[in-house]
Coordinates of C-alpha atoms and ligand atoms in Angstrom, one line a residue:
M1 CA -0.7 -30.7 -6.6
R2 CA -3.9 -29.0 -7.7
I3 CA -3.9 -25.5 -6.3
T4 CA -6.7 -22.9 -6.6
C5 CA -6.3 -19.3 -5.6
V6 CA -9.6 -17.4 -5.2
G7 CA -8.8 -13.8 -5.9
G8 CA -6.5 -12.4 -8.6
G9 CA -5.0 -9.6 -6.5
P10 CA -1.3 -9.4 -5.7
A11 CA -1.5 -12.3 -3.2
G12 CA -3.3 -14.8 -5.4
L13 CA -1.4 -14.0 -8.6
Y14 CA 2.0 -14.0 -7.0
F15 CA 1.4 -17.2 -5.1
A16 CA 0.3 -18.8 -8.4
V17 CA 3.6 -17.7 -10.0
L18 CA 5.7 -19.0 -7.2
A19 CA 3.8 -22.3 -7.0
K20 CA 4.4 -22.9 -10.7
L21 CA 8.1 -21.9 -10.4
A22 CA 8.5 -24.4 -7.5
D23 CA 7.0 -27.2 -9.6
P24 CA 5.8 -26.7 -13.1
G25 CA 3.8 -29.9 -12.6
H26 CA 1.4 -28.2 -10.2
E27 CA -2.0 -27.5 -11.7
V28 CA -2.6 -23.9 -10.6
T29 CA -5.8 -22.0 -11.2
V30 CA -6.6 -18.4 -10.2
L31 CA -10.3 -17.3 -10.0
E32 CA -10.9 -13.6 -10.2
R33 CA -14.4 -12.3 -9.9
N34 CA -13.8 -9.1 -11.9
P35 CA -13.5 -9.1 -15.7
R36 CA -9.8 -8.9 -17.0
G37 CA -8.3 -5.4 -16.5
T38 CA -10.8 -4.3 -13.9
T39 CA -9.6 -3.5 -10.4
Y40 CA -9.9 -1.0 -7.6
G41 CA -7.5 1.6 -6.4
W42 CA -4.6 3.6 -7.9
G43 CA -0.9 3.5 -7.2
V44 CA 0.7 1.7 -4.2
V45 CA 4.0 2.5 -2.6
F46 CA 6.7 0.0 -1.5
W47 CA 10.4 0.1 -0.4
D48 CA 13.7 -1.7 -1.0
D49 CA 12.8 -4.5 1.4
L50 CA 10.1 -5.7 -0.9
L51 CA 12.3 -5.4 -4.0
D52 CA 15.0 -7.5 -2.3
D53 CA 12.4 -10.2 -1.7
L54 CA 10.9 -10.0 -5.2
F55 CA 14.3 -10.4 -6.8
A56 CA 15.2 -13.3 -4.6
Y57 CA 11.9 -15.2 -5.4
D58 CA 11.3 -14.4 -9.1
P59 CA 13.8 -12.1 -10.8
V60 CA 11.7 -12.0 -14.0
S61 CA 8.6 -10.4 -12.5
A62 CA 10.8 -8.4 -10.1
G63 CA 12.7 -6.9 -13.0
Q64 CA 9.4 -5.9 -14.7
I65 CA 8.1 -4.3 -11.5
W66 CA 11.4 -2.5 -11.0
E67 CA 11.3 -1.2 -14.6
A68 CA 7.7 0.0 -14.4
A69 CA 8.0 1.6 -10.9
C70 CA 8.3 5.3 -10.2
Q71 CA 10.8 6.5 -7.6
W72 CA 10.3 9.4 -5.2
D73 CA 13.1 10.8 -3.0
E74 CA 11.5 12.4 0.1
Y75 CA 8.3 13.4 1.7
E76 CA 6.9 16.8 1.6
V77 CA 4.5 18.1 4.3
R78 CA 2.2 21.0 3.6
A79 CA -0.4 22.4 6.0
T80 CA -2.5 25.5 6.0
G81 CA -0.7 28.3 7.8
K82 CA 2.6 26.4 8.0
E83 CA 5.8 26.4 6.0
V84 CA 6.4 23.5 3.7
T85 CA 8.7 21.0 5.4
H86 CA 10.4 17.8 4.3
L87 CA 10.9 14.3 5.7
A88 CA 13.9 12.2 4.6
G89 CA 13.3 8.9 2.9
Y90 CA 12.8 7.5 -0.6
G91 CA 10.5 4.8 -1.9
F92 CA 8.8 3.5 -5.1
S93 CA 5.3 3.4 -6.4
L94 CA 3.5 1.6 -9.1
G95 CA -0.1 1.5 -10.4
R96 CA -2.1 -1.3 -8.9
H97 CA -3.5 -1.9 -12.4
K98 CA 0.1 -2.2 -13.9
L99 CA 1.2 -4.5 -11.0
L100 CA -1.6 -6.9 -11.6
S101 CA -1.2 -6.9 -15.3
L102 CA 2.5 -7.8 -14.9
L103 CA 1.7 -10.5 -12.5
E104 CA -1.1 -11.9 -14.7
S105 CA 1.2 -12.0 -17.7
R106 CA 3.9 -13.8 -15.7
A107 CA 1.4 -16.3 -14.3
L108 CA -0.1 -17.0 -17.8
S109 CA 3.4 -17.4 -19.3
L110 CA 4.1 -20.1 -16.7
G111 CA 0.9 -22.0 -17.5
V112 CA -1.3 -20.8 -14.7
D113 CA -5.0 -21.1 -15.6
V114 CA -6.3 -17.6 -14.8
R115 CA -10.1 -17.3 -15.0
W116 CA -11.8 -13.9 -14.9
S117 CA -15.4 -13.3 -13.9
A118 CA -15.2 -16.4 -11.7
S119 CA -15.6 -16.8 -8.0
E120 CA -15.5 -19.3 -5.1
A121 CA -18.6 -21.0 -6.7
D122 CA -16.3 -22.2 -9.6
I123 CA -13.5 -23.8 -7.5
P124 CA -12.4 -27.0 -9.3
D125 CA -11.2 -30.1 -7.3
S126 CA -8.2 -28.9 -5.4
D127 CA -5.7 -30.1 -2.9
L128 CA -5.1 -26.6 -1.7
I129 CA -7.4 -23.6 -1.9
V130 CA -5.9 -20.2 -1.2
A131 CA -8.4 -17.6 0.0
A132 CA -6.8 -14.5 -1.5
D133 CA -10.0 -12.7 -2.1
G134 CA -9.2 -9.6 -0.1
A135 CA -10.4 -7.9 3.1
G136 CA -14.1 -8.8 2.6
S137 CA -13.2 -12.5 1.7
S138 CA -16.3 -14.5 0.8
L139 CA -14.4 -17.7 1.2
R140 CA -13.4 -16.8 4.8
A141 CA -17.0 -15.6 5.5
L142 CA -18.3 -19.2 4.7
D143 CA -16.5 -20.2 8.0
A144 CA -16.0 -17.0 9.9
S145 CA -16.4 -18.6 13.3
H146 CA -13.8 -21.2 12.6
F147 CA -11.3 -18.6 11.4
G148 CA -12.2 -16.3 14.4
T149 CA -12.5 -13.3 12.1
S150 CA -12.7 -9.9 13.7
V151 CA -13.2 -6.7 11.8
E152 CA -12.7 -3.3 13.5
M153 CA -13.6 -0.1 11.8
G154 CA -11.2 2.8 11.8
G155 CA -12.7 6.1 13.0
N156 CA -11.8 8.3 10.0
K157 CA -13.4 8.5 6.6
Y158 CA -11.2 8.1 3.5
I159 CA -11.6 7.9 -0.2
W160 CA -9.0 6.5 -2.7
L161 CA -8.9 8.8 -5.7
G162 CA -6.4 9.6 -8.5
T163 CA -5.4 12.8 -10.2
S164 CA -3.7 13.9 -13.4
H165 CA -1.5 16.2 -11.4
V166 CA 1.9 14.5 -11.1
F167 CA 3.2 15.3 -7.6
R168 CA 6.9 15.9 -7.4
T169 CA 7.3 13.5 -4.5
F170 CA 5.3 11.8 -1.8
T171 CA 3.2 14.6 -0.3
F172 CA 1.0 15.0 2.8
G173 CA -1.3 18.0 2.5
F174 CA -3.5 19.2 5.3
E175 CA -6.1 21.9 4.7
R176 CA -8.0 23.7 7.4
T177 CA -11.6 24.4 6.4
P178 CA -14.4 26.0 8.5
A179 CA -15.6 22.4 9.1
G180 CA -12.2 21.2 10.4
W181 CA -9.1 19.6 9.0
I182 CA -9.0 17.4 5.9
W183 CA -5.9 16.0 4.3
F184 CA -4.5 13.9 1.5
H185 CA -1.7 11.4 1.0
A186 CA -0.5 11.8 -2.6
Y187 CA 2.4 10.4 -4.7
P188 CA 3.1 10.0 -8.4
F189 CA 3.1 6.5 -9.8
D190 CA 3.6 6.9 -13.6
D191 CA 4.2 9.7 -16.1
T192 CA 0.7 11.1 -15.9
T193 CA -1.0 10.1 -12.6
S194 CA -0.8 10.3 -8.9
T195 CA -2.6 8.6 -6.1
F196 CA -4.7 11.0 -4.0
I197 CA -6.2 9.5 -0.8
V198 CA -8.3 12.0 1.1
E199 CA -9.0 11.5 4.8
C200 CA -10.8 13.4 7.6
T201 CA -12.7 12.8 10.8
P202 CA -16.4 11.8 10.4
T203 CA -17.5 15.2 11.9
T204 CA -15.6 17.2 9.3
W205 CA -16.8 14.8 6.6
A206 CA -20.4 15.3 7.5
A207 CA -20.0 19.1 7.9
L208 CA -18.5 19.4 4.4
E209 CA -21.5 17.4 3.1
L210 CA -19.2 14.8 1.7
D211 CA -21.7 12.2 3.0
R212 CA -24.4 13.6 0.7
L213 CA -22.7 14.5 -2.5
D214 CA -22.5 12.1 -5.5
A215 CA -19.1 11.0 -6.9
E216 CA -18.8 14.0 -9.3
A217 CA -20.0 16.6 -6.9
G218 CA -17.8 15.1 -4.1
C219 CA -14.7 15.3 -6.4
A220 CA -15.6 18.9 -7.3
R221 CA -15.8 19.9 -3.6
L222 CA -12.5 18.2 -2.9
E223 CA -10.9 20.0 -5.9
T224 CA -12.0 23.3 -4.5
I225 CA -10.6 22.4 -1.0
F226 CA -7.3 21.2 -2.4
A227 CA -7.0 23.7 -5.3
A228 CA -3.7 25.0 -4.0
H229 CA -2.1 21.5 -4.5
L230 CA -3.6 20.3 -7.7
D231 CA -2.3 22.8 -10.2
G232 CA -5.7 23.1 -11.9
Q233 CA -5.9 19.3 -12.5
R234 CA -9.0 17.2 -11.8
L235 CA -9.5 14.5 -9.1
V236 CA -10.7 11.3 -10.7
D237 CA -13.0 8.7 -9.2
H238 CA -12.7 5.7 -11.6
R239 CA -15.9 4.3 -10.4
A240 CA -17.8 7.6 -11.0
D241 CA -20.0 6.0 -13.7
S242 CA -21.1 3.2 -11.4
G243 CA -22.0 5.1 -8.3
G244 CA -18.6 6.1 -7.2
T245 CA -15.8 4.6 -5.1
G246 CA -17.4 5.8 -2.0
W247 CA -16.1 7.0 1.3
M248 CA -14.9 4.1 3.6
N249 CA -13.8 3.5 7.1
F250 CA -10.6 1.4 7.1
R251 CA -11.4 -2.2 8.1
R252 CA -8.8 -3.8 10.4
V253 CA -9.2 -7.5 9.8
T254 CA -7.6 -10.2 12.0
N255 CA -8.2 -13.9 12.2
Q256 CA -7.4 -16.3 15.1
R257 CA -6.7 -19.2 12.6
W258 CA -5.6 -19.0 9.0
D259 CA -6.4 -22.4 7.8
N260 CA -9.3 -24.8 7.7
G261 CA -8.6 -28.2 6.2
N262 CA -7.2 -27.5 2.7
V263 CA -8.3 -23.8 2.7
V264 CA -5.7 -21.1 3.8
L265 CA -6.1 -17.4 4.1
M266 CA -3.6 -15.0 2.5
G267 CA -3.0 -11.3 2.1
D268 CA -5.9 -9.0 3.1
A269 CA -8.2 -12.0 3.7
A270 CA -5.9 -13.0 6.6
H271 CA -4.9 -9.5 7.9
T272 CA -5.1 -5.9 6.8
T273 CA -2.8 -3.0 7.7
H274 CA -3.8 0.6 7.5
Y275 CA -2.9 2.4 4.3
A276 CA -1.1 5.1 6.2
I277 CA 2.0 2.8 6.3
G278 CA 1.6 1.6 2.7
S279 CA 2.4 -2.0 3.4
G280 CA -0.6 -4.2 2.6
T281 CA 0.5 -5.2 -0.9
K282 CA 4.0 -6.0 0.4
L283 CA 2.6 -8.2 3.1
A284 CA 0.3 -9.9 0.6
L285 CA 3.3 -10.7 -1.6
Q286 CA 5.4 -11.8 1.3
D287 CA 2.6 -14.1 2.4
A288 CA 2.8 -15.7 -1.0
M289 CA 6.6 -16.2 -0.6
A290 CA 6.2 -17.8 2.8
L291 CA 3.5 -20.2 1.7
A292 CA 5.5 -21.2 -1.3
D293 CA 8.5 -21.9 1.0
A294 CA 6.4 -23.8 3.5
L295 CA 5.0 -26.1 0.8
S296 CA 8.4 -26.6 -0.8
S297 CA 9.8 -28.0 2.4
G298 CA 7.5 -31.0 2.0
G299 CA 5.6 -33.0 4.7
P300 CA 1.9 -33.0 5.3
L301 CA -0.2 -30.0 4.2
A302 CA -1.4 -29.2 7.7
A303 CA 2.2 -28.9 9.0
A304 CA 3.1 -26.7 6.0
L305 CA 0.2 -24.4 6.6
E306 CA 1.1 -24.1 10.3
R307 CA 4.7 -23.2 9.4
Y308 CA 3.4 -20.5 7.0
E309 CA 1.1 -19.0 9.5
H310 CA 3.7 -19.0 12.3
R311 CA 6.3 -17.3 10.1
R312 CA 3.9 -14.7 8.8
R313 CA 2.4 -13.8 12.2
A314 CA 5.8 -13.1 13.6
A315 CA 6.8 -10.9 10.6
L316 CA 3.5 -9.0 10.7
A317 CA 3.3 -8.1 14.4
P318 CA 5.6 -5.0 14.3
L319 CA 4.0 -3.7 11.1
Q320 CA 0.6 -4.1 12.5
R321 CA 1.6 -2.1 15.6
A322 CA 3.0 0.6 13.4
A323 CA -0.1 0.7 11.3
L324 CA -2.4 1.0 14.3
A325 CA -0.3 3.8 15.8
S326 CA -0.2 5.5 12.5
S327 CA -4.0 5.3 12.0
E328 CA -4.5 6.6 15.5
W329 CA -2.2 9.5 14.9
F330 CA -4.4 10.5 11.9
E331 CA -7.5 10.2 14.0
R332 CA -6.0 12.6 16.5
M333 CA -4.5 14.9 13.8
P334 CA -6.4 18.0 14.8
D335 CA -4.7 17.8 18.2
Y336 CA -1.3 18.3 16.5
A337 CA -2.5 21.1 14.2
G338 CA -1.3 23.9 16.5
L339 CA 2.4 22.7 16.4
P340 CA 4.9 24.8 14.5
S341 CA 5.8 23.5 11.0
I342 CA 8.9 21.6 11.8
R343 CA 7.5 20.0 14.9
F344 CA 4.2 19.2 13.1
S345 CA 6.0 17.2 10.3
Y346 CA 8.2 15.5 12.9
A347 CA 5.2 14.4 14.9
L348 CA 3.8 13.0 11.6
S349 CA 7.0 11.0 10.9
D350 CA 7.3 9.8 14.5
R351 CA 3.8 8.6 14.7
R352 CA 4.8 5.7 16.9
G353 CA 6.7 8.1 19.3
E354 CA 9.8 5.9 19.3
Y355 CA 12.4 8.0 17.6
P356 CA 15.5 9.0 19.6
L357 CA 16.4 12.7 20.0
W358 CA 19.0 12.7 17.2
R359 CA 16.2 12.0 14.7
Y360 CA 14.6 15.3 15.6
L361 CA 17.9 17.1 15.4
L362 CA 18.5 15.6 11.9
H363 CA 14.9 16.6 10.9
R364 CA 15.5 20.2 11.9
A365 CA 18.9 20.3 10.2
T366 CA 17.5 18.8 6.9
Q367 CA 15.0 21.6 6.5
Q368 CA 17.9 23.6 5.1
A369 CA 18.8 23.0 1.4
V370 CA 22.4 21.9 1.8
P371 CA 22.0 19.3 4.6
R372 CA 18.9 18.0 2.9
A373 CA 20.6 17.5 -0.4
M374 CA 23.5 15.8 1.3
L375 CA 21.2 13.4 3.1
R376 CA 19.3 12.7 -0.1
W377 CA 22.6 12.0 -1.9
A378 CA 23.6 9.5 0.9
L379 CA 20.3 7.7 0.8
N380 CA 20.4 7.5 -3.0
A381 CA 23.9 6.0 -2.8
R382 CA 22.6 3.4 -0.3
R383 CA 19.7 2.6 -2.6
W384 CA 22.0 2.2 -5.6
T385 CA 24.4 -0.1 -3.6
R386 CA 21.4 -2.2 -2.4
A387 CA 20.0 -2.5 -5.9
R388 CA 23.4 -3.8 -7.2
R389 CA 23.2 -6.7 -4.9
R390 CA 20.0 -8.0 -6.3
P391 CA 20.4 -11.1 -8.6
G392 CA 19.6 -10.2 -12.2
A393 CA 18.7 -6.6 -11.4
A394 CA 20.0 -3.6 -13.5
P395 CA 21.6 -1.3 -10.9
S396 CA 20.1 1.8 -12.3
A397 CA 17.1 3.3 -10.5
P398 CA 13.6 3.0 -12.1
S399 CA 13.0 5.9 -14.4
A400 CA 12.3 9.0 -12.5
R401 CA 8.7 9.6 -13.5
A402 CA 8.1 12.5 -11.2
A403 CA 9.5 16.0 -11.9
P404 CA 13.1 16.3 -10.8
L405 CA 13.9 17.3 -7.3
P406 CA 14.8 21.0 -6.9
T407 CA 18.3 21.7 -5.8
G408 CA 17.3 24.3 -3.2
G409 CA 14.7 24.9 -0.5
Ligands
FAD1 C1 -6.5 3.6 0.3 C2 -5.6 2.4 0.2 C3 -4.3 2.6 -0.1 C4 -3.4 1.6 -0.1 N1 -2.0 1.9 -0.4 C5 -1.2 0.9 -0.4 C6 0.2 1.1 -0.6 O1 0.6 2.3 -0.9 N2 1.1 0.1 -0.5 C7 0.7 -1.1 -0.2 O2 1.6 -2.0 0.0 N3 -0.6 -1.4 0.1 C8 -1.5 -0.4 0.0 N4 -2.8 -0.7 0.3 C9 -3.2 -2.1 0.7 C10 -3.3 -3.0 -0.5 O3 -4.2 -2.5 -1.5 C11 -3.9 -4.4 0.0 O4 -3.3 -4.7 1.2 C12 -3.5 -5.4 -1.1 O5 -4.2 -5.1 -2.3 C13 -3.9 -6.8 -0.6 O6 -3.7 -7.8 -1.6 P1 -4.6 -9.0 -1.7 O7 -4.2 -9.8 -2.9 O8 -4.6 -9.8 -0.4 O9 -6.1 -8.5 -1.9 P2 -6.8 -7.6 -3.0 O10 -5.7 -6.8 -3.6 O11 -7.9 -6.9 -2.4 O12 -7.2 -8.6 -4.1 C14 -8.3 -9.5 -3.9 C15 -8.8 -9.9 -5.2 O13 -9.8 -10.9 -5.0 C16 -10.9 -10.6 -5.9 N5 -12.1 -11.2 -5.2 C17 -12.8 -10.7 -4.2 N6 -13.8 -11.6 -3.9 C18 -13.7 -12.6 -4.8 C19 -14.4 -13.8 -5.0 N7 -15.4 -14.1 -4.2 N8 -14.1 -14.6 -6.0 C20 -13.0 -14.3 -6.8 N9 -12.3 -13.2 -6.7 C21 -12.6 -12.4 -5.6 C22 -11.0 -9.1 -6.0 O14 -11.6 -8.6 -7.1 C23 -9.5 -8.8 -6.0 O15 -9.0 -8.8 -7.3 C24 -3.8 0.3 0.2 C25 -5.1 0.0 0.6 C26 -6.0 1.1 0.6 C27 -7.4 0.8 0.9

C-alpha cells in the first residue's frame, strides 16, 4: 500500500512507524511543511495509560520516550493571598521537539520517506492519505463542507512559553494584578527547561496591554507579574525573532466526518482537546494506533476507515467532555478566587464537579506532610508495578529531572 501522511507531528510520524511495522512492504511517506528540527510548543505531559499503549504497539520507540521523559509526583497550587496547596497525582513530560526527533528517527530507521519543507502540494500517488496536519489542517480545509468542520474559539487568551526555571513539579500559579487574575500551568520536561503556559480572560489581557506589546516586551511584563515563581529566570518565546508565538484563543475543532475517499483525518486535524487536560498528543498517538489496527484487519479501505472513526469517537467522548468542563472552569476562574486555599485547589482539581465526598476529605488530609508523603509513596508503588507489566520496559522510573520532592510541608 502507498501511504502518505501530511504533517510530521506526533500523529503523522507515529502512524508512519506503525504502518511500516505492520507491513514493511508499505511505501510510507511523511510530508512536513517545516524544515527538519523546527516545531512549535515546549514540553507536553502524559500519563501511564499512554505509556501502556506505546509499549504495546512499538516497544522500541516507547522505550526511548520513557527514557527521555521527566517524571513529576504531584501538583502544586499557588495563588496570591493563599497558602500553597497540593493535589495528588503523578505524570510524565517530554519536550515536543525531543518527542518528534525520536519518532522521526524511528520512522527513518524503518524506511519511511520523511520529507521536510513539503506540503499537501507534494503528495505522491497514494492509496491512503492521512491528514495529520494539525488543528488548522490545509488538507481538511480543501473539503471543509464534506468533513463538516466546526471551529469554536475558547474565551480566554493563552500563550505557550518556556522558561529556564526548572519547576519542582507540575505547578498552577495564579497572580492577582490590578487588571484581574492571570495564571500559568508549568512543569519541568528536561534538566534545564519547563513549559510555561500563561492564561487570562480577554479583559485582563487587554488591561495588562499584552495585546499591544511585542514578544520581548510581553515576556518582560509576564516575568514581572510572575517574578515570585521564576526564581530570577527568563521566560522564553522561541519565535521571538520571527514576530513571536503570539497570544491565541484555543480552537476547539470537531468534524462530522473523518474521511473522504482515500483521505482520512487524524489527531488535531480531526479533533482538538483543550490543553488544560494535556491530552491532545496522547489522542493523536492513539488515533494512529487505531488506524493501524483498522487497516491490519483487512477488507475494503472504506470499511477500515469507518472502524477507525467509530472506535476513536467512542474513546474521545469522555475526554472531550472533560476538556470542555476544564476550559470553562478556567474561563470562570475569577469566580473561584475568593475560596480559601484548600477549597480553591480542590475546585481546580474537581473541574468537572463529579468527585465523591471522600476525594475532598482525602484532599484536606493530604495537605499535611505525613499523609501526603504516604499517598505519594502508594502512587509511586502503583506506577512501578504498572511499569513492570510493560513488555520490554525497564521497570525503573524515567530519570527524575526535576528537583527532588521535599519530605515535609
Ligand atoms: C498550549 C498547548 C499545550 C499543550 N499541552 C499538551 C500536553 O501537555 N499534552 C498533550 O498530550 N497535548 C498537549 N497539547 C496538544 C498537542 O500539542 C496536540 O494535540 C498534538 O500536537 C496534536 O498532534 P498532531 O500530530 O495531530 O498535530 P501537530 O502536532 O499540530 O502536528 C501537525 C504537523 O503538521 C505540519 N503541517 C501543518 N500543515 C501542513 C501542511 N499543509 N503540509 C505539511 N505539513 C503540515 C505542522 O508543521 C506540524 O508539524 C497542547 C497544545 C497546546 C496548544
